Coordinates of C-alpha atoms in Angstrom, one line a residue:
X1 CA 17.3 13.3 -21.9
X2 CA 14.1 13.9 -24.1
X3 CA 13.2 13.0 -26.9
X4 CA 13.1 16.3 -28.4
X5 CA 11.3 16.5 -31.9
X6 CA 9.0 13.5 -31.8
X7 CA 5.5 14.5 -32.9
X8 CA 3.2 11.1 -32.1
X9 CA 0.1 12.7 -32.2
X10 CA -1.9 15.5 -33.1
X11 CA -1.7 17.8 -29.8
X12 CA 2.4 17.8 -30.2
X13 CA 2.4 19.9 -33.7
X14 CA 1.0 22.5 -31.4
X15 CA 2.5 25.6 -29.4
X16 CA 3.3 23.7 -26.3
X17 CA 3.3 26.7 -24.0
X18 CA -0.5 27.5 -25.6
X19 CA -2.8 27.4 -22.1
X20 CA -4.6 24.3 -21.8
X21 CA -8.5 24.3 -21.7
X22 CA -10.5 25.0 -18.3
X23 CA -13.6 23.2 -18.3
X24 CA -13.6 19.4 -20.0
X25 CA -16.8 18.1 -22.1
X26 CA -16.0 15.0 -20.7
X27 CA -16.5 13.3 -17.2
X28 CA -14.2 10.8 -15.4
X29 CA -16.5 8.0 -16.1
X30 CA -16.2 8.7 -19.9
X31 CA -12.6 8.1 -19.5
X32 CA -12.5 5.1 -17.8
X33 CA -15.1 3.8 -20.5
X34 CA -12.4 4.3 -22.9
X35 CA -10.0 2.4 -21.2
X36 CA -10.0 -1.6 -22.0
X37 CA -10.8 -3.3 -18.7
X38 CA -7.3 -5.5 -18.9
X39 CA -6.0 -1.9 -18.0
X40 CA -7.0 -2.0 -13.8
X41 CA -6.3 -5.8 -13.5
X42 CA -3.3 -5.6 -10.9
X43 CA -1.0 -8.7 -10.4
X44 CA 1.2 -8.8 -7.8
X45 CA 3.0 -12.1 -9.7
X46 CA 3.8 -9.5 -12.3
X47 CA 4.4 -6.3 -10.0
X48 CA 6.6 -8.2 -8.2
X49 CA 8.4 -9.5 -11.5
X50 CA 9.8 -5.3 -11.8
X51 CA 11.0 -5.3 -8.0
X52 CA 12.8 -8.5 -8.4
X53 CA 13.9 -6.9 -12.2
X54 CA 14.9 -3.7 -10.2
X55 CA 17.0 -5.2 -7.4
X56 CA 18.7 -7.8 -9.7
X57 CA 19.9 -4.3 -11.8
X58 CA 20.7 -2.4 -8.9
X59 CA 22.8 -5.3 -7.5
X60 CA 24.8 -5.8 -10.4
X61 CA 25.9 -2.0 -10.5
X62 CA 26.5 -2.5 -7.1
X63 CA 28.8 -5.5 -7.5
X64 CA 30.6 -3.6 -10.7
X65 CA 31.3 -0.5 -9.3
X66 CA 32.8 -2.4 -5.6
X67 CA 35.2 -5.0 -7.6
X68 CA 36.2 -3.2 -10.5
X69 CA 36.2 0.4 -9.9
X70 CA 38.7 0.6 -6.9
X71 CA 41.2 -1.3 -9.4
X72 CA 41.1 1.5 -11.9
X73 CA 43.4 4.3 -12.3
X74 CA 43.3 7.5 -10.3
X75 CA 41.7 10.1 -13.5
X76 CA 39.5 7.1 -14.4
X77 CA 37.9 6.2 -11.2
X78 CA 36.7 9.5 -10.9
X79 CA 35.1 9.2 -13.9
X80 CA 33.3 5.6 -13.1
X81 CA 32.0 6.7 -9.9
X82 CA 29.8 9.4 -11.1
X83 CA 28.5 6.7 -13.9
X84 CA 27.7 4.6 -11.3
X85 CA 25.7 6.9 -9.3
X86 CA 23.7 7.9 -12.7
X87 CA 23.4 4.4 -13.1
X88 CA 21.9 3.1 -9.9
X89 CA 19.8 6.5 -8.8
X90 CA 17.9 5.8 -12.1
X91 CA 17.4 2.1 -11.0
X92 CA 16.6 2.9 -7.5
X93 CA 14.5 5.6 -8.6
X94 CA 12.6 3.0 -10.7
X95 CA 12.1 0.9 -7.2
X96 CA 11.2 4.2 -5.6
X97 CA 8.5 4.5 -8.2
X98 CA 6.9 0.7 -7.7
X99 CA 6.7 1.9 -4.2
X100 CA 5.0 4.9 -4.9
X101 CA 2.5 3.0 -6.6
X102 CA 2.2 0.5 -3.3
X103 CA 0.9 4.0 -2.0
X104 CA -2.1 4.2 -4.3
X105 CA -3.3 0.4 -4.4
X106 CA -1.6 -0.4 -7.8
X107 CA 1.1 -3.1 -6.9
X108 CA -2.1 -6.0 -6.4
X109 CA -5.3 -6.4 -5.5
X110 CA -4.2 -7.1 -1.4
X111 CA -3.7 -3.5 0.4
X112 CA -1.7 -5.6 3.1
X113 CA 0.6 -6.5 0.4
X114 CA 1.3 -3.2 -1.4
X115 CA 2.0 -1.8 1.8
X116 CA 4.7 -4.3 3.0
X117 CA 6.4 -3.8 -0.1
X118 CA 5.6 0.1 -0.2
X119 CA 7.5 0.8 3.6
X120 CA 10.8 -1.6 2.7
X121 CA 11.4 0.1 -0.6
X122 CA 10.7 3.5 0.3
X123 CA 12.2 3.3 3.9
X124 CA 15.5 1.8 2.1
X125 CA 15.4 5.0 -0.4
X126 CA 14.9 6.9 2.9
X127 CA 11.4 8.2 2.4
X128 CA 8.7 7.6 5.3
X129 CA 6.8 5.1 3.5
X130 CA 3.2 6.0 5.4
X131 CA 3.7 9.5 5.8
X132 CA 4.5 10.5 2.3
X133 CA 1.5 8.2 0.9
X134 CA -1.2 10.0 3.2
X135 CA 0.2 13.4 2.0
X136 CA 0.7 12.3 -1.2
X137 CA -2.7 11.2 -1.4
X138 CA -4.1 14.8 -0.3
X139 CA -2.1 16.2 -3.2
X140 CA -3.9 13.8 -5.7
X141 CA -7.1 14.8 -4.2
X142 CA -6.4 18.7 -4.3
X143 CA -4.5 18.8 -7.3
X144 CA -3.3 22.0 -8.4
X145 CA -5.9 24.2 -5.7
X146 CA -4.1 27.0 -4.0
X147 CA -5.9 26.8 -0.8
X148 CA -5.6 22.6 -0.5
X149 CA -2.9 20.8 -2.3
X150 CA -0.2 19.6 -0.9
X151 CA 2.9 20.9 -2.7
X152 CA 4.0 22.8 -5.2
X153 CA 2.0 25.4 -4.2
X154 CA 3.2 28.8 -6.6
X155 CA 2.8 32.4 -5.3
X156 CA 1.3 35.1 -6.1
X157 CA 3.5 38.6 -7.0
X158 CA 2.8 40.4 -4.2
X159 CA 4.1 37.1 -1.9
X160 CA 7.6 37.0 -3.8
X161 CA 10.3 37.2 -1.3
X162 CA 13.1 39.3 -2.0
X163 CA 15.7 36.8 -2.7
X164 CA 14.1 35.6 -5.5
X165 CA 14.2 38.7 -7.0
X166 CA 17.8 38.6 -6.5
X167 CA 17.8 35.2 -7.8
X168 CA 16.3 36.2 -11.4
X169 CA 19.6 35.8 -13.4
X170 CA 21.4 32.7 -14.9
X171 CA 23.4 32.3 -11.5
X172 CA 20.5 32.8 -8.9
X173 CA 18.4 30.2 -11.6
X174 CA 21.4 27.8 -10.9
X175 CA 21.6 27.8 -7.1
X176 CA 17.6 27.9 -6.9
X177 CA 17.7 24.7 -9.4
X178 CA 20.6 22.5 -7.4
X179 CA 19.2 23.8 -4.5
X180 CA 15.7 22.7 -5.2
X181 CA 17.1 19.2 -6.4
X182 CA 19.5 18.6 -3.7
X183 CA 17.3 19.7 -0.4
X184 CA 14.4 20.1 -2.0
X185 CA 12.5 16.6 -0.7
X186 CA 14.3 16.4 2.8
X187 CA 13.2 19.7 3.1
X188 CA 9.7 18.9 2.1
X189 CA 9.8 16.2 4.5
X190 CA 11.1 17.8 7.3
X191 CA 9.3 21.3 6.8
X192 CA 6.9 21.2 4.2
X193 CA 8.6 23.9 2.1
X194 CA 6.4 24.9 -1.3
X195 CA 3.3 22.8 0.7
X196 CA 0.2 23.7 2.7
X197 CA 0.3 26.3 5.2
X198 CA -1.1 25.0 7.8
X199 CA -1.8 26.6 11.5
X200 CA 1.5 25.3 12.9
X201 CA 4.5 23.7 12.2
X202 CA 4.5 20.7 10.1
X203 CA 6.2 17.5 8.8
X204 CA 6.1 14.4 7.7
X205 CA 7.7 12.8 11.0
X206 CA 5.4 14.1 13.4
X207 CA 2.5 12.2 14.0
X208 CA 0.8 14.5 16.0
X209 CA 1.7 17.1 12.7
X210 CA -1.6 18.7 10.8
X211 CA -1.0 17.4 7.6
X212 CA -2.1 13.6 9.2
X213 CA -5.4 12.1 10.5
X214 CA -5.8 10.9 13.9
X215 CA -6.0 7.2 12.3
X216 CA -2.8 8.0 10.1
X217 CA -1.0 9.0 12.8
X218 CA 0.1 5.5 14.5
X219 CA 1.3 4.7 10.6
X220 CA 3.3 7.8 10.4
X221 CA 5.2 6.2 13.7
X222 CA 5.7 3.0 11.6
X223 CA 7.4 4.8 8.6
X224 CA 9.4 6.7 11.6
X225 CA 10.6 3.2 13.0
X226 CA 11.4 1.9 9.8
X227 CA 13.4 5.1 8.9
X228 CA 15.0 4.7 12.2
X229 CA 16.0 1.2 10.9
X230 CA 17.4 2.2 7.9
X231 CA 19.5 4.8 9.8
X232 CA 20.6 2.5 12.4
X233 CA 21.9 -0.4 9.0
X234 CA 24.0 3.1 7.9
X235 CA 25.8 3.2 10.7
X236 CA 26.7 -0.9 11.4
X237 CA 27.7 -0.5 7.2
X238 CA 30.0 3.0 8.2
X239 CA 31.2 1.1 11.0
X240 CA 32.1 -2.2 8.8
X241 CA 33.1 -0.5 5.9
X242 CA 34.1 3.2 6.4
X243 CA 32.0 6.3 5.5
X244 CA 33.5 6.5 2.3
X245 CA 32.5 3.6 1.3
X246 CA 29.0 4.3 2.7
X247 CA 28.7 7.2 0.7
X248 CA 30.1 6.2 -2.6
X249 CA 27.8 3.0 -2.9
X250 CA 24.6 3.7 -1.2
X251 CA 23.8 7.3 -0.3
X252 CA 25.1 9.5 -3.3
X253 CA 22.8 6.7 -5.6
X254 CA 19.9 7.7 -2.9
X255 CA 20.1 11.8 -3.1
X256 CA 20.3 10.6 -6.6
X257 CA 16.5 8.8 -6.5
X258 CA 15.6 12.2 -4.5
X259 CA 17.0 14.6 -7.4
X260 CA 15.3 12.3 -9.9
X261 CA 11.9 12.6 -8.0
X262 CA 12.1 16.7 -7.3
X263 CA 13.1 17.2 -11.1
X264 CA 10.6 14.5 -12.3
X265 CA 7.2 15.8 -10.5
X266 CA 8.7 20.0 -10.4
X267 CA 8.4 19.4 -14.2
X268 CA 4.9 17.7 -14.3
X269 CA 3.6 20.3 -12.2
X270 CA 5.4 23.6 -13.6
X271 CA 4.5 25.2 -17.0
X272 CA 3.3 28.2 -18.5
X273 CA 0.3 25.8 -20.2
X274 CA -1.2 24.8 -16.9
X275 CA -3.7 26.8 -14.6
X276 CA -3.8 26.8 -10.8
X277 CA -7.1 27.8 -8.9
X278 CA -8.7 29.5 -5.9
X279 CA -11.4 27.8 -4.3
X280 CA -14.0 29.6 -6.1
X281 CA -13.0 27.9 -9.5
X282 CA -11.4 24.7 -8.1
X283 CA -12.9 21.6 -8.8
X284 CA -11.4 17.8 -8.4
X285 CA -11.3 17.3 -12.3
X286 CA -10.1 20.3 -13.7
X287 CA -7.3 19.7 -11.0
X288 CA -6.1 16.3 -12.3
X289 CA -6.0 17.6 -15.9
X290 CA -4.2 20.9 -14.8
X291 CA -0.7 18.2 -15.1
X292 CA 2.0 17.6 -18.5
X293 CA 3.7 14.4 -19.2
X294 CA 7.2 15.0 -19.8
X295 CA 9.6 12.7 -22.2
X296 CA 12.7 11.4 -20.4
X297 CA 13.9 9.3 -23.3
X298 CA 15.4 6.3 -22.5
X299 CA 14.6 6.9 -18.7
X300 CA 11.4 6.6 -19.6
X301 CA 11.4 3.1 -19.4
X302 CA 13.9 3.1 -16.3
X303 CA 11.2 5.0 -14.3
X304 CA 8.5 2.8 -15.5
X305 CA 7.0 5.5 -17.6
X306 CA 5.9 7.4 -14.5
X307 CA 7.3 10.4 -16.4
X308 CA 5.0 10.3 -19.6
X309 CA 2.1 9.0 -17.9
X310 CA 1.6 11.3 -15.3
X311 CA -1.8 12.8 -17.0
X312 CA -3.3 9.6 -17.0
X313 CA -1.9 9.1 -13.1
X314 CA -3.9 12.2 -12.0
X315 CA -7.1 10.9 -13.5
X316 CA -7.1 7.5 -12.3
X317 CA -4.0 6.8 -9.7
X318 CA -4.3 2.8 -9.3
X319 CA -4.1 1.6 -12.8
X320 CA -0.4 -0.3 -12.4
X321 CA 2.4 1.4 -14.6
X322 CA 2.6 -1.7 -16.7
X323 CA -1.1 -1.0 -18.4
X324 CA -0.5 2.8 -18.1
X325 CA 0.6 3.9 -21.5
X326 CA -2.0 1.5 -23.2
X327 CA -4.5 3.7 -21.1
X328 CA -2.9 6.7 -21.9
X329 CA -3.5 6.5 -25.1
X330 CA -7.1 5.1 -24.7
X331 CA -8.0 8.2 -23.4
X332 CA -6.0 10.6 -25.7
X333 CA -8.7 11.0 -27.9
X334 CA -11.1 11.6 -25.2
X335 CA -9.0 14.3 -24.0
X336 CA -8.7 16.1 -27.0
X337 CA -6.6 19.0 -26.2
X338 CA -6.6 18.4 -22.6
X339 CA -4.2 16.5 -23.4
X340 CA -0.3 17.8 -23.2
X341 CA 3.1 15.9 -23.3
X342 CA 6.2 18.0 -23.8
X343 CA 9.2 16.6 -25.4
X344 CA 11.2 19.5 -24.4
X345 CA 15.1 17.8 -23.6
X346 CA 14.9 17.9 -20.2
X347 CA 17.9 19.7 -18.9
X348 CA 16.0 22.8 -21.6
X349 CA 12.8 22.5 -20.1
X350 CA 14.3 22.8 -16.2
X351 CA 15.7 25.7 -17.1
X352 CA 12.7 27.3 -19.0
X353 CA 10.4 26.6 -16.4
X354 CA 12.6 28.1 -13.6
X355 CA 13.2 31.4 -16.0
X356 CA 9.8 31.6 -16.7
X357 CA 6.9 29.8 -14.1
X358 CA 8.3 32.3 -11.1
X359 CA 4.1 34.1 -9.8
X360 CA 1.1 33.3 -10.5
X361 CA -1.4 35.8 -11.5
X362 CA -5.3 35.5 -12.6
X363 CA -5.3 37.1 -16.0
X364 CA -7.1 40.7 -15.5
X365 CA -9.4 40.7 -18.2
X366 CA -10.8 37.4 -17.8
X367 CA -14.0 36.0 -16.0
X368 CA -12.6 33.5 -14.1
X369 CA -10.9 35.5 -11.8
X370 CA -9.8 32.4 -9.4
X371 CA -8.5 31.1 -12.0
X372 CA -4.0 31.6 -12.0
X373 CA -1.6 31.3 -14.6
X374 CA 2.5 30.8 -14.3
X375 CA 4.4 35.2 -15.3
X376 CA 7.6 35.5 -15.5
X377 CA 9.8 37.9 -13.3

């Protein structure tokens, strides 16, 4: 996955590790200038076009792999089944995306809409549909601040625990990695590991938890019910079917959509290029454009470009992904080197940034002393 050597534009032929800029010349409003207005038109007609897309995709893998792959050979089955899973994660990742964008207003112009589509897709890919937009939406707004975002939140030197010390070799980086992709979002969801330290316990299935709003909170019940749902279909299909069965069709191809996530927004939010901040340098702007776009080849289009769009997402969140890269590069030249994709193959770049973004330290000699960047061990 990656694209590797493509060089598209002028900000690729440099050092893509060089640190980004700090303070832009430019304000939001002069990028949405630059974008044509076609860009923020959202139509749930053609929005709805991808799910339908999506589910007609998914289905046929689904009808493939239960007809044709229990009729194969012992040695070969066991090779079909994990093409299937890659196969329908990435399709059901692409459905987890749409509903992500249901979170920030982008499926159509009716919020009622985007978040009756949002809660089925993402309570079917078991992710609380509500609960994960309102935090989600706290991490767009505090991008890349140590004291307010959401997630990804990097320590400092001094806060490294001591297994991760232990873990700075080519084995520890690949427990840390599959364990970062494999219980890395149920964790998140259930404890909040890597997000906001908050006064007490929290998660995303509490709605009395800190992270929520006291008007959020009777929505975080709803994504509860309809994860509840979800649960209760798994067990009538178990019970119909076996938990083999289960497993092999439906929730392998889900951990797969919640790999895909973890790996796709760790690398948009991990490289030596980008800056984190204290609150005395912090500001919304410098925030957003503290992100990379990452090239995921063919999956780009799988994922509906989510993954080499993500700058642009940051900026302005509700512009649907079908317009995105057409606003993308409207505002590349505005950006100027604020700009950064990385064509890094993928599986390359995962294992850079875990060898190399482990602290975050403000560099000694510099005047911005809230200012962090990503050391190495």
């Amino acid at each position: 996955m990656g694209a590797g050597g493509r060089m598209s534009d002028p900000s690729e032929g440099k050092n893509i590790l060089e640190r980004v800029p700090i303070d832009p010349p430019f304000t939001l409003s002069d990028l949405k200038k630059a974008i044509p207005a076609h860009c923020f038109e959202r139509s749930v007609i053609r929005s709805s076009y991808y799910v339908v897309h999506d589910l007609i995709v998914a289905y046929v893998f689904y009808f493939l792999a239960n007809t044709y792959i229990p009729l194969l050979p012992t040695p070969w089955a066991y090779l079909a089944w994990p093409v299937y899973w890659f196969c329908q994660a990435s399709i059901l990742t692409g459905l987890w995306v749409i509903g992500h964008e249901c979170g920030h207003h982008a499926f159509s112009d009716y919020q009622l809409i985007d978040d009756a589509v949002g809660f089925v897709l993402h309570s079917a890919l078991y992710t609380p549909y509500f609960s994960w937009k309102y935090s989600h939406r706290n991490h767009h707004a505090n991008t890349n601040s140590l004291d307010n975002d959401e997630v990804y939140i990097p320590k400092r030197k001094s806060k490294i625990a001591i297994y991760s010390k232990l873990l700075n070799n080519p084995p520890g980086r690949v427990f840390t990695l599959v364990f970062r992709l494999t219980l890395g979002f149920p964790l998140y969801l259930l404890t909040n590991i890597s997000g906001k330290k908050y006064g007490r316990f929290a998660n995303h299935f509490d709605p009395l938890s800190p992270i929520f709003t006291e008007r959020e909170r009777i929505q975080v019940v709803i994504s509860d019910i309809g994860i509840l749902a979800v649960l209760y279909a798994t067990k009538l299909l178990v019970d119909a079917k076996g938990a083999a069965w289960v497993t092999s069709m439906y929730l392998i191809p889900v951990l797969g959509v919640h790999m895909f996530f973890v790996l796709i927004t760790y690398l948009h939010h991990t490289h030596l290029s980008l800056p984190h901040y204290d609150s005395t340098e912090w500001n919304w702007i410098r925030g957003a454009l503290s992100t990379i776009d990452r090239d995921f080849g063919f999956l780009n289009r799988v994922f509906h470009d989510v993954t080499h769009t993500h700058v642009l997402h940051h900026l302005i969140s509700y512009i649907p992904h079908y317009h995105a890269k057409e606003a993308r590069d409207a505002i590349k030249p505005v950006l100027g080197e604020f700009y950064k994709i990385d064509r890094t193959p993928i599986f390359k770049a995962m294992w850079r940034e875990a060898k190399e973004c482990i602290y975050i330290e403000p560099d000694e000699d510099s005047e911005h002393k809230g200012t962090y960047w990503y050391h190495k061990m």
